Amino acid sequence: MTAMTETRVRVVEVVRESDVVRSLRLIREDGGPLGPYRAGAHIDVVGPTGVLRQYSLCNPPEEADSLTIAVKREASSRGGSAALHEVAVGSSLTIGAPRNLLSVADDADRHLLVAGGIGITPLLSMAYELHRRGADFALHYVARSRAEAAFVELLEHRVPFAARVHLHLGTPRAERAGALSAAVAELSASSHVYTCGPQGFMDAVRAAAAPVVGAGHVHVEAFVAAAVDSSADRSFTVELDTGEEFEIPADRTILSVLEENDVEVFTSCTEGVCGSCVSGLLAGEADHRDSCIPASERGERIALCVSRARSDRLVIELS
Ligand code: FES
């Protein structure tokens, strides 16, 4: 079952941020407030074709009246991003409540934000929040070219933290790596690093930053599900905190077995990316296959749509 807290919104502004990225500013149809939200959040959006996708929020988080999402038109779009590129001012959409996979650490001496491509969107909201807090931070943004980058004019001239923005547009890979090393060299074990972009890009940021700040201080937001080898999968038992037990066959997911048995689970992406189905792990050892649960929380949470068990039994508390 797919479920979300639904809010009807109207598009009040459409901005062409690049050749392939449009931002949409949304207000509630009933006139009520939409914000503020926690920096780094994303929302479910049901577009005109009924396709549900997640998009990061990228307006200043303290704004109360509206939310802004940035939508990249994906070449392989099956109706999600392509349809949202057709909406105009006045169109109605349905959105869910903001959810966070990334959020700003409270106790850092310095924050480094590293965005690749459309990964700029969640980091933009975090930069607004860090600026509001008066925190020490830098935002590095890597894109293949100026034409393909989003929000360049905004980042160069209209954000109040433009002096903290470093653009790497069309910069050769070796030069980029040098800039990343220089940025990491300014960090300490009390610093936090946040990255969002293609998987290989985030892996490189993690590899560069983890030796300095520690793996637990590198925060990653993935938009794409990780590839998984399922050839050695085996069956296991799931016990819910209600006492019900289910056998999960080697070729089924926990989610599919629970749904078949009319157990209600919140879902959206079903690829381990969005965090909707993440539930409490009370006992047992999980085989984590998601891209959304931070390393520090993996002992106590599990994504039911993709993750499996290393132990014979898992005890799960549904959210
Ligand atoms: S439904 Fe998105 S992570 Fe499970």
Short mmCIF file of C-alpha atoms and ligand atoms in Angstrom, two decimals:
data_model
loop_
_atom_site.label_atom_id
_atom_site.label_comp_id
_atom_site.label_asym_id
_atom_site.label_seq_id
_atom_site.Cartn_x
_atom_site.Cartn_y
_atom_site.Cartn_z
CA MET A 1 0.00 0.00 0.00
CA THR A 2 1.20 3.47 -0.83
CA ALA A 3 0.11 6.22 1.49
CA MET A 4 1.08 9.77 2.20
CA THR A 5 -0.27 12.79 3.96
CA GLU A 6 -1.74 14.64 1.02
CA THR A 7 -1.86 18.39 0.50
CA ARG A 8 -3.28 20.01 -2.61
CA VAL A 9 -1.05 22.79 -3.90
CA ARG A 10 -1.04 25.21 -6.80
CA VAL A 11 1.94 26.17 -8.92
CA VAL A 12 2.45 29.95 -8.62
CA GLU A 13 5.84 30.34 -10.33
CA VAL A 14 7.84 28.32 -12.85
CA VAL A 15 11.49 29.27 -13.38
CA ARG A 16 13.77 27.81 -16.03
CA GLU A 17 16.90 27.13 -13.96
CA SER A 18 18.83 25.45 -16.82
CA ASP A 19 18.15 23.67 -20.12
CA VAL A 20 16.88 20.64 -18.20
CA VAL A 21 15.85 21.97 -14.78
CA ARG A 22 12.67 23.87 -13.89
CA SER A 23 11.84 25.06 -10.40
CA LEU A 24 8.22 25.19 -9.30
CA ARG A 25 7.02 27.36 -6.43
CA LEU A 26 3.97 25.87 -4.71
CA ILE A 27 1.34 27.30 -2.35
CA ARG A 28 -1.52 25.52 -0.59
CA GLU A 29 -4.82 25.60 -2.42
CA ASP A 30 -6.64 26.29 0.85
CA GLY A 31 -4.37 29.30 1.56
CA GLY A 32 -2.75 27.79 4.69
CA PRO A 33 0.99 27.79 5.45
CA LEU A 34 3.28 25.15 3.87
CA GLY A 35 6.51 25.87 5.73
CA PRO A 36 8.80 26.17 7.49
CA TYR A 37 10.55 22.85 6.84
CA ARG A 38 13.79 21.26 8.05
CA ALA A 39 16.70 22.01 5.67
CA GLY A 40 17.66 19.08 3.44
CA ALA A 41 14.07 17.74 3.20
CA HIS A 42 12.30 16.32 0.18
CA ILE A 43 8.62 15.75 -0.60
CA ASP A 44 6.55 13.28 -2.56
CA VAL A 45 4.92 14.97 -5.54
CA VAL A 46 2.09 13.45 -7.56
CA GLY A 47 2.20 15.05 -10.99
CA PRO A 48 -0.48 15.45 -13.66
CA THR A 49 -0.04 11.87 -14.88
CA GLY A 50 -0.48 10.43 -11.38
CA VAL A 51 3.19 9.40 -11.15
CA LEU A 52 4.69 9.87 -7.69
CA ARG A 53 8.30 11.06 -7.37
CA GLN A 54 10.47 12.63 -4.69
CA TYR A 55 11.89 16.11 -5.13
CA SER A 56 14.13 18.11 -2.80
CA LEU A 57 12.93 21.41 -1.40
CA CYS A 58 15.22 24.29 -2.28
CA ASN A 59 13.70 27.55 -1.01
CA PRO A 60 14.89 29.12 2.27
CA PRO A 61 13.51 26.66 4.90
CA GLU A 62 12.10 29.37 7.18
CA GLU A 63 9.65 30.60 4.52
CA ALA A 64 6.11 29.89 5.65
CA ASP A 65 3.98 30.56 2.57
CA SER A 66 5.44 28.40 -0.17
CA LEU A 67 7.73 25.50 -1.05
CA THR A 68 9.98 25.33 -4.11
CA ILE A 69 11.05 22.12 -5.83
CA ALA A 70 13.56 21.72 -8.66
CA VAL A 71 12.72 19.13 -11.31
CA LYS A 72 15.31 17.77 -13.69
CA ARG A 73 13.87 16.41 -16.91
CA GLU A 74 15.22 12.86 -17.04
CA ALA A 75 15.90 11.48 -20.51
CA SER A 76 14.37 8.15 -19.39
CA SER A 77 11.32 9.77 -17.73
CA ARG A 78 8.32 7.44 -17.57
CA GLY A 79 5.95 10.34 -16.98
CA GLY A 80 7.25 11.84 -13.73
CA SER A 81 9.77 14.57 -14.49
CA ALA A 82 8.64 15.03 -18.10
CA ALA A 83 5.05 15.72 -16.99
CA LEU A 84 6.20 18.15 -14.31
CA HIS A 85 8.09 20.05 -16.99
CA GLU A 86 4.78 20.67 -18.74
CA VAL A 87 2.93 22.15 -15.75
CA ALA A 88 2.24 25.86 -15.85
CA VAL A 89 1.35 28.55 -13.33
CA GLY A 90 -2.11 27.69 -12.01
CA SER A 91 -1.69 23.90 -12.26
CA SER A 92 -2.69 21.78 -9.25
CA LEU A 93 -0.49 19.05 -7.76
CA THR A 94 -0.63 16.81 -4.70
CA ILE A 95 2.32 16.71 -2.31
CA GLY A 96 3.26 14.82 0.84
CA ALA A 97 4.78 16.12 4.06
CA PRO A 98 8.51 17.01 4.00
CA ARG A 99 10.86 14.18 5.05
CA ASN A 100 14.57 14.37 5.79
CA LEU A 101 17.37 11.99 4.88
CA LEU A 102 19.89 14.81 5.18
CA SER A 103 19.88 17.41 7.92
CA VAL A 104 22.31 19.93 9.33
CA ALA A 105 24.47 18.73 12.26
CA ASP A 106 24.13 20.91 15.33
CA ASP A 107 27.60 20.50 16.77
CA ALA A 108 29.99 21.01 13.81
CA ASP A 109 32.83 23.55 13.80
CA ARG A 110 32.55 23.78 10.01
CA HIS A 111 30.29 22.36 7.30
CA LEU A 112 31.30 21.41 3.76
CA LEU A 113 28.50 20.93 1.18
CA VAL A 114 29.51 19.21 -2.08
CA ALA A 115 26.87 18.98 -4.82
CA GLY A 116 27.04 17.24 -8.18
CA GLY A 117 24.48 18.04 -10.91
CA ILE A 118 20.88 18.19 -9.69
CA GLY A 119 22.22 17.20 -6.24
CA ILE A 120 22.46 20.95 -5.63
CA THR A 121 18.78 21.11 -4.57
CA PRO A 122 18.89 19.67 -1.01
CA LEU A 123 22.25 21.30 -0.36
CA LEU A 124 20.89 24.69 -1.41
CA SER A 125 18.31 24.57 1.39
CA MET A 126 21.01 23.48 3.85
CA ALA A 127 23.20 26.39 2.79
CA TYR A 128 20.32 28.79 3.46
CA GLU A 129 19.90 27.25 6.91
CA LEU A 130 23.62 27.36 7.74
CA HIS A 131 23.72 31.01 6.70
CA ARG A 132 20.69 31.76 8.90
CA ARG A 133 22.49 30.12 11.85
CA GLY A 134 25.66 32.11 11.22
CA ALA A 135 27.58 28.82 10.78
CA ASP A 136 30.96 28.43 9.09
CA PHE A 137 30.42 26.63 5.79
CA ALA A 138 31.38 26.34 2.13
CA LEU A 139 29.29 25.08 -0.81
CA HIS A 140 31.06 23.46 -3.76
CA TYR A 141 28.93 22.80 -6.83
CA VAL A 142 30.17 20.60 -9.68
CA ALA A 143 28.38 20.38 -13.05
CA ARG A 144 29.40 19.34 -16.54
CA SER A 145 28.89 22.84 -17.92
CA ARG A 146 27.38 26.19 -17.02
CA ALA A 147 24.46 25.44 -19.34
CA GLU A 148 23.67 22.19 -17.51
CA ALA A 149 24.06 23.60 -14.01
CA ALA A 150 20.98 24.80 -12.11
CA PHE A 151 20.67 27.94 -9.99
CA VAL A 152 23.97 29.43 -11.23
CA GLU A 153 22.71 32.99 -11.45
CA LEU A 154 21.04 32.61 -8.04
CA LEU A 155 24.21 31.19 -6.46
CA GLU A 156 26.45 33.84 -7.98
CA HIS A 157 24.37 36.92 -7.27
CA ARG A 158 21.17 36.43 -5.30
CA VAL A 159 21.86 34.19 -2.30
CA PRO A 160 23.09 36.01 0.82
CA PHE A 161 25.99 33.53 1.09
CA ALA A 162 27.40 33.98 -2.45
CA ALA A 163 30.93 34.49 -1.05
CA ARG A 164 30.83 30.92 0.32
CA VAL A 165 29.87 29.36 -3.05
CA HIS A 166 32.53 27.69 -5.24
CA LEU A 167 31.36 26.75 -8.73
CA HIS A 168 33.17 24.06 -10.72
CA LEU A 169 31.37 24.19 -14.07
CA GLY A 170 33.05 22.18 -16.77
CA THR A 171 36.18 22.00 -14.61
CA PRO A 172 38.50 19.09 -15.54
CA ARG A 173 38.26 16.14 -13.15
CA ALA A 174 41.84 16.47 -11.82
CA GLU A 175 41.35 20.14 -11.04
CA ARG A 176 38.08 19.34 -9.25
CA ALA A 177 39.80 16.70 -7.15
CA GLY A 178 42.41 19.28 -6.18
CA ALA A 179 39.70 21.75 -5.13
CA LEU A 180 37.98 19.04 -3.07
CA SER A 181 41.26 18.14 -1.35
CA ALA A 182 41.89 21.80 -0.56
CA ALA A 183 38.38 22.16 0.89
CA VAL A 184 38.78 18.99 2.98
CA ALA A 185 42.16 20.20 4.25
CA GLU A 186 40.34 23.05 6.01
CA LEU A 187 38.16 20.62 8.01
CA SER A 188 38.71 18.95 11.39
CA ALA A 189 37.34 15.86 13.16
CA SER A 190 34.50 18.11 14.40
CA SER A 191 33.45 19.11 10.87
CA HIS A 192 30.56 17.61 8.89
CA VAL A 193 30.41 16.97 5.13
CA TYR A 194 27.19 16.62 3.11
CA THR A 195 27.07 15.42 -0.47
CA CYS A 196 24.38 14.78 -3.04
CA GLY A 197 24.84 13.76 -6.67
CA PRO A 198 25.63 10.71 -8.79
CA GLN A 199 26.81 7.65 -6.83
CA GLY A 200 30.43 7.73 -8.10
CA PHE A 201 30.64 11.42 -7.28
CA MET A 202 29.42 10.87 -3.72
CA ASP A 203 31.79 7.91 -3.29
CA ALA A 204 34.72 10.17 -4.25
CA VAL A 205 33.61 12.84 -1.75
CA ARG A 206 33.25 10.22 0.97
CA ALA A 207 36.69 8.76 0.20
CA ALA A 208 38.31 12.21 0.36
CA ALA A 209 36.51 13.46 3.47
CA ALA A 210 36.14 10.39 5.74
CA PRO A 211 39.84 10.19 6.74
CA VAL A 212 39.62 13.76 8.06
CA VAL A 213 36.13 14.07 9.56
CA GLY A 214 35.34 10.37 10.16
CA ALA A 215 32.84 8.26 8.17
CA GLY A 216 30.02 9.14 10.59
CA HIS A 217 30.39 12.83 9.71
CA VAL A 218 29.96 12.30 5.95
CA HIS A 219 26.28 12.55 5.06
CA VAL A 220 25.12 11.26 1.69
CA GLU A 221 21.78 11.71 -0.07
CA ALA A 222 21.30 9.28 -2.93
CA PHE A 223 18.66 9.78 -5.59
CA VAL A 224 19.32 6.47 -7.30
CA ALA A 225 19.04 2.98 -5.85
CA ALA A 226 22.30 1.09 -5.37
CA ALA A 227 22.96 -2.05 -7.44
CA VAL A 228 22.74 -5.25 -5.37
CA ASP A 229 23.87 -8.86 -5.88
CA SER A 230 20.89 -11.01 -4.84
CA SER A 231 22.28 -14.40 -5.92
CA ALA A 232 23.00 -15.57 -2.34
CA ASP A 233 19.71 -14.38 -0.83
CA ARG A 234 18.02 -16.82 1.58
CA SER A 235 14.78 -16.94 3.51
CA PHE A 236 14.34 -15.56 7.04
CA THR A 237 11.62 -14.79 9.58
CA VAL A 238 10.21 -11.39 10.41
CA GLU A 239 8.41 -10.89 13.70
CA LEU A 240 6.45 -7.68 14.19
CA ASP A 241 6.24 -5.99 17.57
CA THR A 242 2.58 -7.10 17.58
CA GLY A 243 3.80 -10.72 17.77
CA GLU A 244 2.79 -11.65 14.19
CA GLU A 245 5.37 -13.70 12.29
CA PHE A 246 6.08 -13.93 8.56
CA GLU A 247 8.41 -16.09 6.54
CA ILE A 248 10.25 -14.03 3.89
CA PRO A 249 11.27 -16.27 0.94
CA ALA A 250 14.63 -15.78 -0.77
CA ASP A 251 13.00 -14.12 -3.77
CA ARG A 252 10.57 -11.80 -1.97
CA THR A 253 10.97 -8.55 -0.05
CA ILE A 254 9.77 -7.98 3.51
CA LEU A 255 7.51 -5.28 2.12
CA SER A 256 5.80 -7.52 -0.43
CA VAL A 257 5.11 -10.23 2.18
CA LEU A 258 3.70 -7.73 4.68
CA GLU A 259 1.48 -6.12 2.03
CA GLU A 260 0.21 -9.50 0.92
CA ASN A 261 -0.85 -10.08 4.50
CA ASP A 262 -2.65 -6.72 4.72
CA VAL A 263 -0.06 -5.16 7.00
CA GLU A 264 -0.03 -1.45 6.19
CA VAL A 265 3.38 0.01 5.37
CA PHE A 266 4.08 3.50 4.08
CA THR A 267 5.92 3.27 0.75
CA SER A 268 6.88 5.40 -2.16
CA CYS A 269 10.01 4.58 -4.17
CA THR A 270 10.25 0.84 -3.26
CA GLU A 271 13.96 1.14 -4.18
CA GLY A 272 15.53 1.99 -0.83
CA VAL A 273 15.93 5.65 -1.69
CA CYS A 274 13.08 7.70 -0.21
CA GLY A 275 12.88 6.52 3.41
CA SER A 276 9.08 6.06 3.45
CA CYS A 277 9.11 2.42 4.55
CA VAL A 278 11.93 2.72 7.12
CA SER A 279 10.89 1.03 10.36
CA GLY A 280 12.42 0.23 13.73
CA LEU A 281 14.72 -2.78 14.04
CA LEU A 282 14.30 -4.17 17.57
CA ALA A 283 16.33 -7.39 17.22
CA GLY A 284 18.35 -9.32 14.66
CA GLU A 285 21.00 -8.23 12.19
CA ALA A 286 19.88 -6.56 8.96
CA ASP A 287 21.49 -6.85 5.54
CA HIS A 288 21.04 -3.19 4.58
CA ARG A 289 20.48 -2.52 0.88
CA ASP A 290 19.03 0.96 0.99
CA SER A 291 20.63 4.29 0.21
CA CYS A 292 18.69 6.28 2.76
CA ILE A 293 19.51 5.24 6.34
CA PRO A 294 22.61 6.97 7.80
CA ALA A 295 25.39 4.62 8.99
CA SER A 296 24.86 5.77 12.59
CA GLU A 297 21.22 4.52 12.55
CA ARG A 298 21.68 1.19 10.80
CA GLY A 299 21.64 -0.82 14.02
CA GLU A 300 18.12 0.31 14.83
CA ARG A 301 16.32 0.97 11.53
CA ILE A 302 15.60 -0.98 8.35
CA ALA A 303 14.14 -0.20 4.90
CA LEU A 304 11.50 -2.87 4.37
CA CYS A 305 11.34 -2.47 0.59
CA VAL A 306 14.89 -3.67 -0.14
CA SER A 307 16.78 -4.82 2.95
CA ARG A 308 17.06 -8.40 4.15
CA ALA A 309 18.50 -10.27 7.15
CA ARG A 310 21.90 -11.65 8.06
CA SER A 311 20.36 -13.37 11.09
CA ASP A 312 17.56 -15.98 10.89
CA ARG A 313 15.06 -13.59 12.46
CA LEU A 314 14.38 -9.86 12.58
CA VAL A 315 12.03 -8.17 15.03
CA ILE A 316 10.52 -5.03 13.49
CA GLU A 317 8.49 -2.17 14.86
CA LEU A 318 6.44 -0.60 12.07
CA SER A 319 6.50 3.22 11.90
S1 FES B 1 9.75 2.79 -0.08
FE1 FES B 1 11.35 4.22 -0.40
S2 FES B 1 12.92 3.47 0.91
FE2 FES B 1 11.43 1.94 1.00
#
